[in-house]
Short mmCIF file of C-alpha atoms in Angstrom, two decimals:
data_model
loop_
_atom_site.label_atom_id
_atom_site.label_comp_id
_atom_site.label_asym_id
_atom_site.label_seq_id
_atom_site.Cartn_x
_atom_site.Cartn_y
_atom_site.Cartn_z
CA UNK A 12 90.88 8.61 52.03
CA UNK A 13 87.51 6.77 51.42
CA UNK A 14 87.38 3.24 51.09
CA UNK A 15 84.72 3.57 48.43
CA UNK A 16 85.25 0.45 46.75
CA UNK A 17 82.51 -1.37 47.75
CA UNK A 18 82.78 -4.68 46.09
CA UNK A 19 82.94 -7.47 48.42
CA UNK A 20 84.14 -10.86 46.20
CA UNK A 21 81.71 -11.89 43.49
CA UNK A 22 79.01 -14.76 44.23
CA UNK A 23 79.86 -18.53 43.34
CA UNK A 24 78.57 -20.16 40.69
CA UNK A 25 76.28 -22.42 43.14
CA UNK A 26 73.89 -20.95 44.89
CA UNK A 27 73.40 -23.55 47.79
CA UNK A 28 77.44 -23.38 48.20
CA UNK A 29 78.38 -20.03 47.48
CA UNK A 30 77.68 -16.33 49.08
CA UNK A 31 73.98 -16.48 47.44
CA UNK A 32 73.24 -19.43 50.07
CA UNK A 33 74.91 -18.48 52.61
CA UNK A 34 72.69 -14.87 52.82
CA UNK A 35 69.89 -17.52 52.35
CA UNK A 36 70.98 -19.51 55.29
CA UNK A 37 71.61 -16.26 57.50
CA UNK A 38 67.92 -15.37 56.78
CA UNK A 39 66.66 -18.28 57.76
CA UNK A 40 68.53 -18.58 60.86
CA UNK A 41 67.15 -14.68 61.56
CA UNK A 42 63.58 -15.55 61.17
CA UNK A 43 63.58 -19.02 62.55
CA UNK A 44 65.74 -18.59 65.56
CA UNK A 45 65.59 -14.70 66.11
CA UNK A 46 67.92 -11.84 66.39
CA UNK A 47 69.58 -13.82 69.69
CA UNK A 48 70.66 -16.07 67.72
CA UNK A 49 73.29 -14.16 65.80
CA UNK A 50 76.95 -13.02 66.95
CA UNK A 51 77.96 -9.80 66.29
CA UNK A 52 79.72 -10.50 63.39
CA UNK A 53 76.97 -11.84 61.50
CA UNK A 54 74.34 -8.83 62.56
CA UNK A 55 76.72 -6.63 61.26
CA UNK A 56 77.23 -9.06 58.12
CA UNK A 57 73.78 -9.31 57.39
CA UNK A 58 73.45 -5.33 57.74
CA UNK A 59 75.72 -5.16 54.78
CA UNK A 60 73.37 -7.18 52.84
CA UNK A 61 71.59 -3.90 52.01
CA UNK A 62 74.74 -2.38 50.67
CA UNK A 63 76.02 -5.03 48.67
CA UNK A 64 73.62 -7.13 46.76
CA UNK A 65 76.02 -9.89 45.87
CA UNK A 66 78.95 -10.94 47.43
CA UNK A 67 80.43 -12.55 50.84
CA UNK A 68 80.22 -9.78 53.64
CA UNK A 69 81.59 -11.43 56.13
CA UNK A 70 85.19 -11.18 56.17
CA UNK A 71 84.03 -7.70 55.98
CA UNK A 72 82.02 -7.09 58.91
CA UNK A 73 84.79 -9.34 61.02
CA UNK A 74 87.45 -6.77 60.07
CA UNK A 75 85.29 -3.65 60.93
CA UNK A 76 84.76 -5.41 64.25
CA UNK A 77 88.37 -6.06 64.49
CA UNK A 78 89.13 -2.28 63.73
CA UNK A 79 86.84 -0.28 66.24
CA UNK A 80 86.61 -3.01 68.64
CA UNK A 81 82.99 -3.84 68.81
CA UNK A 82 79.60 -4.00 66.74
CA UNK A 83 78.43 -1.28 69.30
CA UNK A 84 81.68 0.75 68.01
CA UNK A 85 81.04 0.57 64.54
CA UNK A 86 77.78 1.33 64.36
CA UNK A 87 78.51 4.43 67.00
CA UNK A 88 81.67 5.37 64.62
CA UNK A 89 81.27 8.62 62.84
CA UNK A 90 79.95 8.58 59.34
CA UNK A 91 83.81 10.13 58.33
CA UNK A 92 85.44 7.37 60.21
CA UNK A 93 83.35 4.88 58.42
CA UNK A 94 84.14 6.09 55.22
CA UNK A 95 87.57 5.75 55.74
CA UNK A 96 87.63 2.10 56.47
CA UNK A 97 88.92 0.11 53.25
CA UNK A 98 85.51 -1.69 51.61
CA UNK A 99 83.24 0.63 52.92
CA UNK A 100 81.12 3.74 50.75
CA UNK A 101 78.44 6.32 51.16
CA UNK A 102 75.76 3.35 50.33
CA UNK A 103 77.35 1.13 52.94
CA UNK A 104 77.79 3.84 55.56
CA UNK A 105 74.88 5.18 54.97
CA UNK A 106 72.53 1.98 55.60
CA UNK A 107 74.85 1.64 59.34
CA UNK A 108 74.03 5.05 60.02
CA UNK A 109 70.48 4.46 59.04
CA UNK A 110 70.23 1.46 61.37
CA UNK A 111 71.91 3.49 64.44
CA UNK A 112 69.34 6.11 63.93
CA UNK A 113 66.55 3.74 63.94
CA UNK A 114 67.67 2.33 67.30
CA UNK A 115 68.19 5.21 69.07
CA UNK A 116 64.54 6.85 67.90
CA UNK A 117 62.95 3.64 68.82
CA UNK A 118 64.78 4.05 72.56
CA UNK A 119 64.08 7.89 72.57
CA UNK A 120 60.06 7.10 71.97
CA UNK A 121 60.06 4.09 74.64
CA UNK A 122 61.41 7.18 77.28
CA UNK A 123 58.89 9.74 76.47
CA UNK A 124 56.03 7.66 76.83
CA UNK A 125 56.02 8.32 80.22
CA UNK A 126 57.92 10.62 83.03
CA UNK A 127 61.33 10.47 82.53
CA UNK A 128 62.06 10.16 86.46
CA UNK A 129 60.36 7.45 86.69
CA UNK A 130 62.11 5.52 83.40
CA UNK A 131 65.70 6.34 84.43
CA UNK A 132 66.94 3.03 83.36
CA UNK A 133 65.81 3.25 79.70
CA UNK A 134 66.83 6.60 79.52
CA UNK A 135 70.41 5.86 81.15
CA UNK A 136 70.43 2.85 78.05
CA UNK A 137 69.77 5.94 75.50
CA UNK A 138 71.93 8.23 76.38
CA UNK A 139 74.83 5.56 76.58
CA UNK A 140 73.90 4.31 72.98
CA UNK A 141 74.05 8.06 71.85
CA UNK A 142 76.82 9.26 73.56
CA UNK A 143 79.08 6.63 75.60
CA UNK A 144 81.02 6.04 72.43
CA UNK A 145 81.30 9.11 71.32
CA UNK A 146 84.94 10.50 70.16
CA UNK A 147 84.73 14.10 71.46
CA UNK A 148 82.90 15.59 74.18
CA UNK A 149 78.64 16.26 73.48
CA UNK A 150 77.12 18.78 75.89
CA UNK A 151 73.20 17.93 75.28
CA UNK A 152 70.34 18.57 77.22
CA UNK A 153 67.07 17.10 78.14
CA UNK A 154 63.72 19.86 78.20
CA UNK A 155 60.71 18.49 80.24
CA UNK A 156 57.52 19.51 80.21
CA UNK A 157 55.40 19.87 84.52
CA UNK A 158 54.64 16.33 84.07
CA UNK A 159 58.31 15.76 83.45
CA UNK A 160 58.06 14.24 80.19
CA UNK A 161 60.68 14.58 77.45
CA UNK A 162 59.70 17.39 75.21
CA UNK A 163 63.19 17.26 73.48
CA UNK A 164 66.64 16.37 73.45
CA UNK A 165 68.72 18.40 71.58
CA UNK A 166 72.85 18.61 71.53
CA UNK A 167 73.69 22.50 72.60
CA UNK A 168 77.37 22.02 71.90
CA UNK A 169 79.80 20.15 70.68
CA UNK A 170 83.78 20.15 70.98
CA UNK A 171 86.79 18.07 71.44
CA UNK A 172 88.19 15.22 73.19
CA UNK A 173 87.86 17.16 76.25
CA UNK A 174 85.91 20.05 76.20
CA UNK A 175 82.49 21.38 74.90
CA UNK A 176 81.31 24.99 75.15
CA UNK A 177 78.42 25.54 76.85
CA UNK A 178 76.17 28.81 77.52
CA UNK A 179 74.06 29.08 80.53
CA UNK A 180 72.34 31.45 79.23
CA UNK A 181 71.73 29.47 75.67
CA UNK A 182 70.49 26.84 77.91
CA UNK A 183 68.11 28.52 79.97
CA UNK A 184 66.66 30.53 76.40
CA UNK A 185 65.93 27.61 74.94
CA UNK A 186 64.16 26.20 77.93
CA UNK A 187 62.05 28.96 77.73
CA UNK A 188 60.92 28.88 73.65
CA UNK A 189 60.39 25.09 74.45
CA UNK A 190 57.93 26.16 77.60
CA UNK A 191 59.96 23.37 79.59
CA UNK A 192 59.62 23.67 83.17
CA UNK A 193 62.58 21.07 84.19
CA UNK A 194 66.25 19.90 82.12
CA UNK A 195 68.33 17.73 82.65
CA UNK A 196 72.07 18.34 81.46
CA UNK A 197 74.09 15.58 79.91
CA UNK A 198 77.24 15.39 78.82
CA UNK A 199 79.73 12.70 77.94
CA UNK A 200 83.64 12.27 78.99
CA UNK A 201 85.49 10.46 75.33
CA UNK A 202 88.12 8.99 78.28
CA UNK A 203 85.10 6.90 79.22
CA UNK A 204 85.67 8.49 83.31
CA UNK A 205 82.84 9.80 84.19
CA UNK A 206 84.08 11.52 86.84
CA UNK A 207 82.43 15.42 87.34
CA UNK A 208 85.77 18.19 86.42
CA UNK A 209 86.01 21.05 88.38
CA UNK A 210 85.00 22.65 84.97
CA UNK A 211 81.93 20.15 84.80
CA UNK A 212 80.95 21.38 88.68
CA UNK A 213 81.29 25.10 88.09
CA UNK A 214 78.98 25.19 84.33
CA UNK A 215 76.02 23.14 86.68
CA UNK A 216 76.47 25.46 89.37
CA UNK A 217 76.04 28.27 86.41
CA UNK A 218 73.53 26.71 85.20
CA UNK A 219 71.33 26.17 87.36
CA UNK A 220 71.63 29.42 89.32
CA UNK A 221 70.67 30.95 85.42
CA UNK A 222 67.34 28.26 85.24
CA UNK A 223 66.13 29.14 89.01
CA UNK A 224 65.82 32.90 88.24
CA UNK A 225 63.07 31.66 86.03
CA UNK A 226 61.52 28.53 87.89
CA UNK A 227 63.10 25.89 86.11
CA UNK A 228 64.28 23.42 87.24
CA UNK A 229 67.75 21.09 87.05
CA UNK A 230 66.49 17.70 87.80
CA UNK A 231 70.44 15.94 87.48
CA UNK A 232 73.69 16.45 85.32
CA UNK A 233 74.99 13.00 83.86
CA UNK A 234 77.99 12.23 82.54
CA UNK A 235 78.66 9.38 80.53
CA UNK A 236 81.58 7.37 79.87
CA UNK A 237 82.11 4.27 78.37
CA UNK A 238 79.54 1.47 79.71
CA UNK A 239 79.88 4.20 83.36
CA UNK A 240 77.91 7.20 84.07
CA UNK A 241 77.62 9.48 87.06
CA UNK A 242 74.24 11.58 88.59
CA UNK A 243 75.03 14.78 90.06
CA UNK A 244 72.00 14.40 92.07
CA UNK A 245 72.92 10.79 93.52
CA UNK A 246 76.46 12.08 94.10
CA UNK A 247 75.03 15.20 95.96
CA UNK A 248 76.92 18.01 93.75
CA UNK A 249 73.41 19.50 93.14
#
């Protein structure tokens, strides 16, 4: 059930004392001493700012912190998930999401400004912030153009805690309407072990047979758990 009753306590009658100043205080602190400056807690309290124009959000963010574990695990929590937390709403969720999605297109234009291969630990930091925390399994998969520069990175399937159904063939089409001439294949493991399946070993091996009947090319599969990943190509599996 939605915890759509977003109405953190009402602001103190003193504005230097109260929630009012505090906010006050927090922006200051933000602007004079930088993001650095601020523990978890309090980015994620200040985040709620935009949801909640009065009131103290801090007990608030501490307890979302508390319940998924980490600021990285809210803000990677599914919208649903979000809602279901007690103090939390579409207007609140929806600013988190906002701010997720910011991050992640700011890290997805930093890796196609130049050739992916050669900015493989920025993308390795994007692919963990979009899919290291993720609750079910994400098959997705990175299209390149001959200079090896992303073209796109699009999720081909999604599934459940374990498994994600993926279609060489799907793959290999949509390789082709995107004129991409190398991929590379990404998926995560929700146990946070990245190690390859036997599953995981025989889809590449489909896969890529599928891709070289039309010159293109699997540069690596990655798999990414939580904070771990593993490269079919460094571990020799392709």
């Amino acid at each position: 059930m939605s915890g759509e009753a977003e109405h953190p306590p009402e602001p103190r009658a003193f504005f230097s004392t109260g929630p009012e100043g505090h906010r006050g205080r927090m922006r200051e602190k933000l602007l004079d001493r930088g993001p650095d400056a601020l523990a978890d807690y309090e980015l994620l309290e200040m985040l709620l700012f935009f949801a909640f124009k009065n009131g103290d959000t801090k007990p608030l963010a501490k307890r979302l912190i508390k319940e998924h574990g980490s600021f990285a695990r809210v803000m990677a929590a599914p919208a649903g998930k979000l809602m279901e937390s007690h103090g939390l709403g579409p207007h609140s969720v929806s600013a988190l999401k906002l701010v997720q999605a910011a991050a992640l297109r700011m890290m997805q234009a930093e890796i196609t400004e130049q050739p992916v291969l050669n900015n493989w630990e920025r993308l390795i930091d994007y692919l963990n912030a979009a899919l290291a925390r993720e609750k079910v399994e994400q098959f997705r998969v990175l299209f390149l153009d001959p200079r090896n520069r992303l073209i796109a990175d699009e999720a081909q399937a999604r599934g459940t805690v374990n498994h994600a159904p993926v279609y060489p063939r799907e793959v290999v089409k949509r390789a082709l309407e995107l004129h991409a001439t190398a991929i590379i294949l990404v998926h995560n493991h929700p146990s946070g072990d990245p190690t390859p399946s036997r599953a995981d070993l025989e889809m590449t091996r489909q896969i890529q047979d599928a891709a070289a009947v039309l010159e293109i090319v699997v540069h690596d599969h990655l798999i990414l758990g939580n904070g771990r990943h593993t490269s079919f190509r460094r571990e020799g599996l392709l």
